[in-house]
XYZ file of N, CA and C in Angstrom:
303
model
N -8.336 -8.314 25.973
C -7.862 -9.184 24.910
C -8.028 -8.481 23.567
N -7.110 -8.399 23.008
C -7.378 -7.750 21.599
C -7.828 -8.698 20.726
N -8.646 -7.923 19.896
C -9.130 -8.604 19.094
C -8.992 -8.792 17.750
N -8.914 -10.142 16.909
C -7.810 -10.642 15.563
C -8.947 -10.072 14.556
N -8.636 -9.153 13.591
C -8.539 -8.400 12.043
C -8.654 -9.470 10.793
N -9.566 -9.227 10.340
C -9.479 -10.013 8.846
C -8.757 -9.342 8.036
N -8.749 -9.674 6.633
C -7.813 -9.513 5.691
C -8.323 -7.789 5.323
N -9.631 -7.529 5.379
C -10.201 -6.268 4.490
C -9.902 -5.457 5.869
N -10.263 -5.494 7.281
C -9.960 -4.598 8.302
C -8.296 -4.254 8.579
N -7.699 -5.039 8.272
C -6.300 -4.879 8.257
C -5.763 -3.662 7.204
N -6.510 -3.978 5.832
C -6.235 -3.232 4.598
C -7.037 -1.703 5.009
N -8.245 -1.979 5.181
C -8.666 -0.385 5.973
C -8.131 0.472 6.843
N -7.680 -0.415 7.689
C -6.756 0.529 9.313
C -5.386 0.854 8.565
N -4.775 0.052 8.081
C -3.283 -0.399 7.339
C -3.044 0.888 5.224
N -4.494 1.179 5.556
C -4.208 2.592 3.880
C -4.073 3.541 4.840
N -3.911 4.623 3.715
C -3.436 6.082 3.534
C -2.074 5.921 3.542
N -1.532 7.240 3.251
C -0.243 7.983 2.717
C 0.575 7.719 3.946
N 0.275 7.812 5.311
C 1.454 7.846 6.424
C 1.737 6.208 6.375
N 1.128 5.442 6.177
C 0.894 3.917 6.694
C 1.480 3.113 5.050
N 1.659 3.733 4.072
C 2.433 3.377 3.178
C 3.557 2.289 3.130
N 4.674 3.117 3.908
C 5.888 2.627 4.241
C 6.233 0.971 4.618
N 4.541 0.611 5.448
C 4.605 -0.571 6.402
C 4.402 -2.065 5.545
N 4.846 -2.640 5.390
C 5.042 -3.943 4.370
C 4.167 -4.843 5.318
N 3.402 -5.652 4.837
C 2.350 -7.067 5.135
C 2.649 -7.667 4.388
N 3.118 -9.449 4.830
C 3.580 -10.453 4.589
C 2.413 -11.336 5.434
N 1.337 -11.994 5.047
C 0.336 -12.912 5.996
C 0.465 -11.989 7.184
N 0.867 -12.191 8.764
C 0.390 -12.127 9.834
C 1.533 -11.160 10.075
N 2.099 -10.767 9.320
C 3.482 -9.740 10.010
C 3.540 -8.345 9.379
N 3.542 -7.276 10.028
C 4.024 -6.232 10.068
C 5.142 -5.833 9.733
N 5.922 -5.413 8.923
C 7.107 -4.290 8.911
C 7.574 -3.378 8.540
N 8.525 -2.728 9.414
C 8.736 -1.069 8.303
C 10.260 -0.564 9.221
N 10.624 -0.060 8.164
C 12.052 0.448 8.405
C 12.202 1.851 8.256
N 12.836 2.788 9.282
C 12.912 3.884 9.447
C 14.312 4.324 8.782
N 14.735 5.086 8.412
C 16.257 6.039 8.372
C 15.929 6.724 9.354
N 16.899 6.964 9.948
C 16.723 8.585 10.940
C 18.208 9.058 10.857
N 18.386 10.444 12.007
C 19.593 10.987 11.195
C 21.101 10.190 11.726
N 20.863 9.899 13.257
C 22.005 8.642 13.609
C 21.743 7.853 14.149
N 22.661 7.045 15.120
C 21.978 5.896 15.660
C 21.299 6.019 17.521
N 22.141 7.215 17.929
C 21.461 7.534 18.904
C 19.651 8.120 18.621
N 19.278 8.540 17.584
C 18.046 8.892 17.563
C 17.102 7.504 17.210
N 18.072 6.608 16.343
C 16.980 5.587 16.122
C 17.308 4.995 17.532
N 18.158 5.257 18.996
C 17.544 4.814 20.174
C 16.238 5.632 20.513
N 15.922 6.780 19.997
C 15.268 7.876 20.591
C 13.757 7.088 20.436
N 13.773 6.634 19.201
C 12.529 6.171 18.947
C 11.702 4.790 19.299
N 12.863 3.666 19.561
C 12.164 2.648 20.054
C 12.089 3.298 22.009
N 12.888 4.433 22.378
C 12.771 4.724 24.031
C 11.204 4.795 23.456
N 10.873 5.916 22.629
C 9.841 6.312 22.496
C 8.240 5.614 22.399
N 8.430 4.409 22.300
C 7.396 3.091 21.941
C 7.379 2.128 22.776
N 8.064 2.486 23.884
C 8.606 1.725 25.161
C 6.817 1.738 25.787
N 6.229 2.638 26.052
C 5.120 2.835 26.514
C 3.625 2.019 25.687
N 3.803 2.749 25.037
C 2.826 1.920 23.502
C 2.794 0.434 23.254
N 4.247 0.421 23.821
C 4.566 -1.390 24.041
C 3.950 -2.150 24.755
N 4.231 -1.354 25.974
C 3.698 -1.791 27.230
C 2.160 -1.506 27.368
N 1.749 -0.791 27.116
C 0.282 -0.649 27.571
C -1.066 -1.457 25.836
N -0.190 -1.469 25.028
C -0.695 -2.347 24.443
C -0.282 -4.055 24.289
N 0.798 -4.396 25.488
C 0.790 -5.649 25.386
C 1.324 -6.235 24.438
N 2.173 -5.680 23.479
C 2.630 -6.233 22.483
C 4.321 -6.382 22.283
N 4.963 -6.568 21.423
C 6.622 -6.921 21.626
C 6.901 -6.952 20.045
N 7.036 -6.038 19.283
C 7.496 -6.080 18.154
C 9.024 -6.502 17.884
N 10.038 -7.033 17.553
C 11.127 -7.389 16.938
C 11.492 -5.820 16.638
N 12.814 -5.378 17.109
C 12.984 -4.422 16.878
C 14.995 -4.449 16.802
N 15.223 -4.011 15.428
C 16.750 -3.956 14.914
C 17.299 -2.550 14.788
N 18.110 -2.575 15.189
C 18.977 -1.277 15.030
C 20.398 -1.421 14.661
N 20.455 -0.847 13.212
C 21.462 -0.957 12.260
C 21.841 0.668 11.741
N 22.977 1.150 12.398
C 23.365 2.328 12.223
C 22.002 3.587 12.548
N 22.017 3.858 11.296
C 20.785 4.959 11.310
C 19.657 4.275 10.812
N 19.338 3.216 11.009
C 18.440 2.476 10.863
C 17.547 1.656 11.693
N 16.116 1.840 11.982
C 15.593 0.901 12.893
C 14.699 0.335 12.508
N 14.205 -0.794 12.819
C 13.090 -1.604 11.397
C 12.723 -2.063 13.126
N 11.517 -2.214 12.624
C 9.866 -2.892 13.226
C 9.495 -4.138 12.658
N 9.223 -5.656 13.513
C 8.518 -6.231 12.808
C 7.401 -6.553 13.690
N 5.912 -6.553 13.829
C 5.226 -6.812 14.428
C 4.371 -8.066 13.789
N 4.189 -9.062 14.908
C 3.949 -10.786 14.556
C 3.043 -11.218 15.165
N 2.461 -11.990 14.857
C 1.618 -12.786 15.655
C 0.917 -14.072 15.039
N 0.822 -15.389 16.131
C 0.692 -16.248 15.835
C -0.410 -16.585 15.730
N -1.380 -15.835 15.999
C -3.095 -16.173 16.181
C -3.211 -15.326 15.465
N -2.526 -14.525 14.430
C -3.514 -13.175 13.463
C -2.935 -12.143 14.171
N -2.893 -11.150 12.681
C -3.071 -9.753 13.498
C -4.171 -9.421 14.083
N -3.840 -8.472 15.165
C -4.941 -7.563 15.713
C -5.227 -6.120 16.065
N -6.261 -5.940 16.498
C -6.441 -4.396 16.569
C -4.999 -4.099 17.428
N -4.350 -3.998 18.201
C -3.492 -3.725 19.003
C -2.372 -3.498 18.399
N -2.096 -5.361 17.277
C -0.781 -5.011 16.702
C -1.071 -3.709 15.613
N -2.131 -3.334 14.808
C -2.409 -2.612 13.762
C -2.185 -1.087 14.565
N -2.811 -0.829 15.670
C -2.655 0.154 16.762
C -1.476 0.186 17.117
N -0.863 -0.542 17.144
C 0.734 -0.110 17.569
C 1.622 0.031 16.210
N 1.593 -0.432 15.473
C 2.032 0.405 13.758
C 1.857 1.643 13.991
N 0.781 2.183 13.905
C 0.436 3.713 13.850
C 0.807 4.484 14.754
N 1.238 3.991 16.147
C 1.511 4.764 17.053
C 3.511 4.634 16.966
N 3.770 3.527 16.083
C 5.439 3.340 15.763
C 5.657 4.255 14.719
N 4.381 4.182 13.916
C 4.786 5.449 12.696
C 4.906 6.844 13.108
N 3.491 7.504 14.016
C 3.834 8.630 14.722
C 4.792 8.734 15.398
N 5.205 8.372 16.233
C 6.718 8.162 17.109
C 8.110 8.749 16.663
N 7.885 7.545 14.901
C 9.180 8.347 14.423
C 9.287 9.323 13.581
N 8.131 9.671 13.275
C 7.878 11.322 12.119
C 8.866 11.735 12.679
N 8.972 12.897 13.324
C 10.017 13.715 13.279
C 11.456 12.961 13.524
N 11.991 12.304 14.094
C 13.404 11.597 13.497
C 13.545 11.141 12.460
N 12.529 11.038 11.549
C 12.731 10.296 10.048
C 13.312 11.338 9.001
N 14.101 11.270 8.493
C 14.885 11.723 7.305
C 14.004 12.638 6.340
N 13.623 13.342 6.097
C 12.749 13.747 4.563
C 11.184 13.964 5.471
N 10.615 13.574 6.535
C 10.166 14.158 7.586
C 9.317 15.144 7.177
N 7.921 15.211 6.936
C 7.472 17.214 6.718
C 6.420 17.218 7.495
């Protein structure tokens, strides 16, 4: 069972420079990628297919051209898992992301 994050553990796991990008609204997660077309932004949710699954979680996931946005939710609070699966959606798409280093 994962376990639900207060407001300051969320903000700790959720700083630095890679984790920027990811927008918090109360209990939701999101972040939107560019990549270079739309077959690669398939490349990247194939890519989280696993991360998905073995963390139990189901983020909302849109794909709009070269665009793929993440929203990760939850109705009891975030948790370590959903915050753990951000970071493993952010690594994922480094290299398909646009500007990329």
């Amino acid at each position: 069972m994962a376990t639900r994050l207060d407001d300051t553990q969320i903000e700790q796991r959720m700083s630095g420079p890679d984790m920027a990008a990811w927008h918090r609204t109360g209990d939701v997660l999101r972040r939107t990628f560019q990549v270079y077309d739309f077959s690669t932004a398939a490349n990247v949710v194939e890519d989280i297919v696993y991360d998905v699954k073995t963390l139990d979680r189901h983020p909302d996931v849109h794909i709009r051209g070269n665009e793929v946005s993440f929203v990760i939710r939850s109705d009891e609070g975030l948790t370590d898992a959903d915050v753990e699966l951000a970071h493993r959606i952010e690594k994922a798409a480094g290299s398909h992301t646009r500007g990329y280093a």
